PDB file of C-alpha atoms and ligand atoms in Angstrom:
ATOM      1  CA  MET H  12     -28.098  33.141   3.058  1.00  0.00           C
ATOM      2  CA  LEU H  13     -27.683  30.954   0.021  1.00  0.00           C
ATOM      3  CA  TYR H  14     -24.608  33.198  -1.389  1.00  0.00           C
ATOM      4  CA  ASP H  15     -23.185  32.773   2.199  1.00  0.00           C
ATOM      5  CA  ILE H  16     -23.468  28.604   2.035  1.00  0.00           C
ATOM      6  CA  LEU H  17     -22.040  28.601  -1.699  1.00  0.00           C
ATOM      7  CA  LEU H  18     -19.077  30.852  -0.595  1.00  0.00           C
ATOM      8  CA  ALA H  19     -18.245  28.405   2.329  1.00  0.00           C
ATOM      9  CA  VAL H  20     -18.794  25.523   0.377  1.00  0.00           C
ATOM     10  CA  GLY H  21     -16.366  27.299  -2.720  1.00  0.00           C
ATOM     11  CA  VAL H  22     -13.731  28.162  -0.178  1.00  0.00           C
ATOM     12  CA  MET H  23     -13.718  24.747   1.432  1.00  0.00           C
ATOM     13  CA  VAL H  24     -13.510  23.167  -2.186  1.00  0.00           C
ATOM     14  CA  ILE H  25     -10.585  25.438  -3.239  1.00  0.00           C
ATOM     15  CA  LEU H  26      -8.855  24.828   0.229  1.00  0.00           C
ATOM     16  CA  ALA H  27      -9.213  21.242  -0.214  1.00  0.00           C
ATOM     17  CA  ILE H  28      -7.855  21.398  -3.815  1.00  0.00           C
ATOM     18  CA  ALA H  29      -4.832  23.517  -2.749  1.00  0.00           C
ATOM     19  CA  LEU H  30      -4.084  21.361   0.260  1.00  0.00           C
ATOM     20  CA  GLY H  31      -4.289  18.040  -1.953  1.00  0.00           C
ATOM     21  CA  LEU H  32      -2.190  19.492  -4.581  1.00  0.00           C
ATOM     22  CA  LEU H  33       0.473  20.382  -1.753  1.00  0.00           C
ATOM     23  CA  LEU H  34       0.388  17.098  -0.348  1.00  0.00           C
ATOM     24  CA  ALA H  35       0.933  15.462  -3.728  1.00  0.00           C
ATOM     25  CA  VAL H  36       4.211  17.738  -4.145  1.00  0.00           C
ATOM     26  CA  ALA H  37       5.097  17.129  -0.938  1.00  0.00           C
ATOM     27  CA  SER H  38       4.910  13.101  -1.068  1.00  0.00           C
ATOM     28  CA  LYS H  39       6.918  13.341  -4.521  1.00  0.00           C
ATOM     29  CA  TYR H  40      10.089  15.410  -3.235  1.00  0.00           C
ATOM     30  CA  LEU H  41      10.042  14.524   0.459  1.00  0.00           C
ATOM     31  CA  GLU H  42       9.252  10.562  -0.372  1.00  0.00           C
ATOM     32  CA  VAL H  43      11.786   8.441   1.693  1.00  0.00           C
ATOM     33  CA  LYS H  44      12.934   5.407  -0.596  1.00  0.00           C
ATOM     34  CA  VAL H  45      12.946   2.075   1.139  1.00  0.00           C
ATOM     35  CA  ASP H  46      15.072  -0.935  -0.006  1.00  0.00           C
ATOM     36  CA  PRO H  47      12.342  -3.396  -0.926  1.00  0.00           C
ATOM     37  CA  ARG H  48      15.204  -6.241  -0.281  1.00  0.00           C
ATOM     38  CA  ILE H  49      14.696  -5.334   3.458  1.00  0.00           C
ATOM     39  CA  GLU H  50      10.978  -6.665   3.403  1.00  0.00           C
ATOM     40  CA  ALA H  51      11.908  -9.359   1.230  1.00  0.00           C
ATOM     41  CA  VAL H  52      14.763 -10.742   3.681  1.00  0.00           C
ATOM     42  CA  THR H  53      12.726  -9.950   6.817  1.00  0.00           C
ATOM     43  CA  ALA H  54      10.046 -12.435   4.999  1.00  0.00           C
ATOM     44  CA  MET H  55      12.796 -15.240   4.856  1.00  0.00           C
ATOM     45  CA  LEU H  56      14.038 -14.603   8.441  1.00  0.00           C
ATOM     46  CA  PRO H  57      12.092 -17.000  11.332  1.00  0.00           C
ATOM     47  CA  GLY H  58      10.371 -13.933  12.632  1.00  0.00           C
ATOM     48  CA  PHE H  59      11.255 -14.742  16.245  1.00  0.00           C
ATOM     49  CA  ASN H  60      12.737 -11.229  16.889  1.00  0.00           C
ATOM     50  CA  CYS H  61      14.704 -13.051  19.742  1.00  0.00           C
ATOM     51  CA  GLY H  62      17.861 -10.492  19.230  1.00  0.00           C
ATOM     52  CA  ALA H  63      20.361 -13.484  19.162  1.00  0.00           C
ATOM     53  CA  CYS H  64      22.007 -11.932  16.037  1.00  0.00           C
ATOM     54  CA  GLY H  65      22.599  -8.928  17.930  1.00  0.00           C
ATOM     55  CA  CYS H  66      20.022  -6.951  16.001  1.00  0.00           C
ATOM     56  CA  ALA H  67      16.793  -5.488  17.330  1.00  0.00           C
ATOM     57  CA  GLY H  68      15.019  -7.791  15.308  1.00  0.00           C
ATOM     58  CA  CYS H  69      14.343  -9.637  12.123  1.00  0.00           C
ATOM     59  CA  ALA H  70      13.428  -6.638  10.172  1.00  0.00           C
ATOM     60  CA  ASP H  71      17.083  -4.765  11.774  1.00  0.00           C
ATOM     61  CA  MET H  72      19.042  -7.975  10.756  1.00  0.00           C
ATOM     62  CA  ALA H  73      17.459  -7.749   7.113  1.00  0.00           C
ATOM     63  CA  ALA H  74      18.118  -4.088   6.994  1.00  0.00           C
ATOM     64  CA  SER H  75      21.835  -4.808   8.182  1.00  0.00           C
ATOM     65  CA  LEU H  76      22.397  -7.530   5.674  1.00  0.00           C
ATOM     66  CA  VAL H  77      20.767  -5.151   2.876  1.00  0.00           C
ATOM     67  CA  LYS H  78      23.241  -2.234   3.973  1.00  0.00           C
ATOM     68  CA  GLY H  79      25.980  -4.552   4.472  1.00  0.00           C
ATOM     69  CA  THR H  80      26.673  -3.763   7.777  1.00  0.00           C
ATOM     70  CA  LYS H  81      26.203  -7.419   8.687  1.00  0.00           C
ATOM     71  CA  THR H  82      27.294 -10.135   6.159  1.00  0.00           C
ATOM     72  CA  VAL H  83      26.941 -13.438   7.676  1.00  0.00           C
ATOM     73  CA  ILE H  84      23.377 -14.786   7.561  1.00  0.00           C
ATOM     74  CA  SER H  85      24.121 -17.464   9.919  1.00  0.00           C
ATOM     75  CA  SER H  86      24.139 -14.757  12.679  1.00  0.00           C
ATOM     76  CA  CYS H  87      20.532 -15.655  12.817  1.00  0.00           C
ATOM     77  CA  LYS H  88      20.997 -18.937  15.035  1.00  0.00           C
ATOM     78  CA  PRO H  89      17.232 -20.065  14.704  1.00  0.00           C
ATOM     79  CA  SER H  90      17.210 -19.978  10.804  1.00  0.00           C
ATOM     80  CA  LYS H  91      17.297 -23.184   9.118  1.00  0.00           C
ATOM     81  CA  PRO H  92      20.098 -23.968   6.239  1.00  0.00           C
ATOM     82  CA  ASP H  93      17.328 -23.831   3.270  1.00  0.00           C
ATOM     83  CA  ALA H  94      16.404 -20.525   4.360  1.00  0.00           C
ATOM     84  CA  ARG H  95      20.021 -19.175   4.373  1.00  0.00           C
ATOM     85  CA  ALA H  96      20.496 -20.223   1.101  1.00  0.00           C
ATOM     86  CA  LYS H  97      17.328 -18.703   0.069  1.00  0.00           C
ATOM     87  CA  ILE H  98      18.340 -15.411   1.450  1.00  0.00           C
ATOM     88  CA  LYS H  99      21.911 -15.754  -0.255  1.00  0.00           C
ATOM     89  CA  ALA H 100      20.354 -16.619  -3.439  1.00  0.00           C
ATOM     90  CA  TYR H 101      18.009 -13.784  -3.142  1.00  0.00           C
ATOM     91  CA  MET H 102      20.767 -11.219  -2.352  1.00  0.00           C
ATOM     92  CA  ASP H 103      23.261 -12.495  -5.039  1.00  0.00           C
ATOM     93  CA  LYS H 104      20.683 -11.939  -7.633  1.00  0.00           C
ATOM     94  CA  THR H 105      18.674  -8.954  -6.440  1.00  0.00           C
ATOM     95  CA  PRO H 106      20.533  -5.207  -6.605  1.00  0.00           C
ATOM     96  CA  GLY H 107      19.345  -2.490  -4.279  1.00  0.00           C
ATOM     97  CA  LEU H 108      18.018   1.120  -5.019  1.00  0.00           C
ATOM     98  CA  ASP H 109      21.900   1.826  -6.008  1.00  0.00           C
ATOM     99  CA  GLY H 110      22.093  -1.019  -8.754  1.00  0.00           C
ATOM    100  CA  LYS H 111      24.397  -2.922  -6.731  1.00  0.00           C
ATOM    101  CA  ILE H 112      24.764  -6.416  -5.320  1.00  0.00           C
ATOM    102  CA  THR H 113      25.415  -6.770  -1.371  1.00  0.00           C
ATOM    103  CA  GLU H 114      27.586  -9.845  -0.559  1.00  0.00           C
ATOM    104  CA  VAL H 115      26.668 -12.058   2.054  1.00  0.00           C
ATOM    105  CA  THR H 116      27.687 -15.057   3.054  1.00  0.00           C
ATOM    106  CA  ILE H 117      26.046 -18.120   4.636  1.00  0.00           C
TER     107      ILE H 117
HETATM  108  S1  SF4 L 207      18.505 -13.905  15.556  1.00  0.00           S
HETATM  109 FE1  SF4 L 207      17.183 -14.481  13.440  1.00  0.00          FE
HETATM  110  S2  SF4 L 207      15.331 -14.865  14.591  1.00  0.00           S
HETATM  111 FE2  SF4 L 207      16.559 -13.984  15.959  1.00  0.00          FE
HETATM  112  S3  SF4 L 207      15.856 -11.594  15.844  1.00  0.00           S
HETATM  113 FE3  SF4 L 207      17.785 -12.400  14.549  1.00  0.00          FE
HETATM  114  S4  SF4 L 207      17.452 -12.532  12.512  1.00  0.00           S
HETATM  115 FE4  SF4 L 207      15.393 -13.067  13.829  1.00  0.00          FE
END
């Protein structure tokens, strides 16, 4: 009886360690790298998610600016001039994952 319990616990421990190692390896090789500028620019946008810029929301607008598919910050009509200038300054000095600066205009 005790042997059966110890065997079951041992099998579960070995299984947990094996699956933990598998998850660690998978997270290393299957990791999706997200450009941290997207989150930073999203935080600088008004956050209304109104869609006036033609994007699905502020996070989508930020991603478009970072990827360079949109280059004009004032596409975001509700944003204030100081916020646009802040985004421009940030984008001008912060390279992406590839080490390149994405050009944007106010
Ligand atoms: S127009 Fe501005 S506030 Fe509206 S969704 Fe686009 S980025 Fe967000």
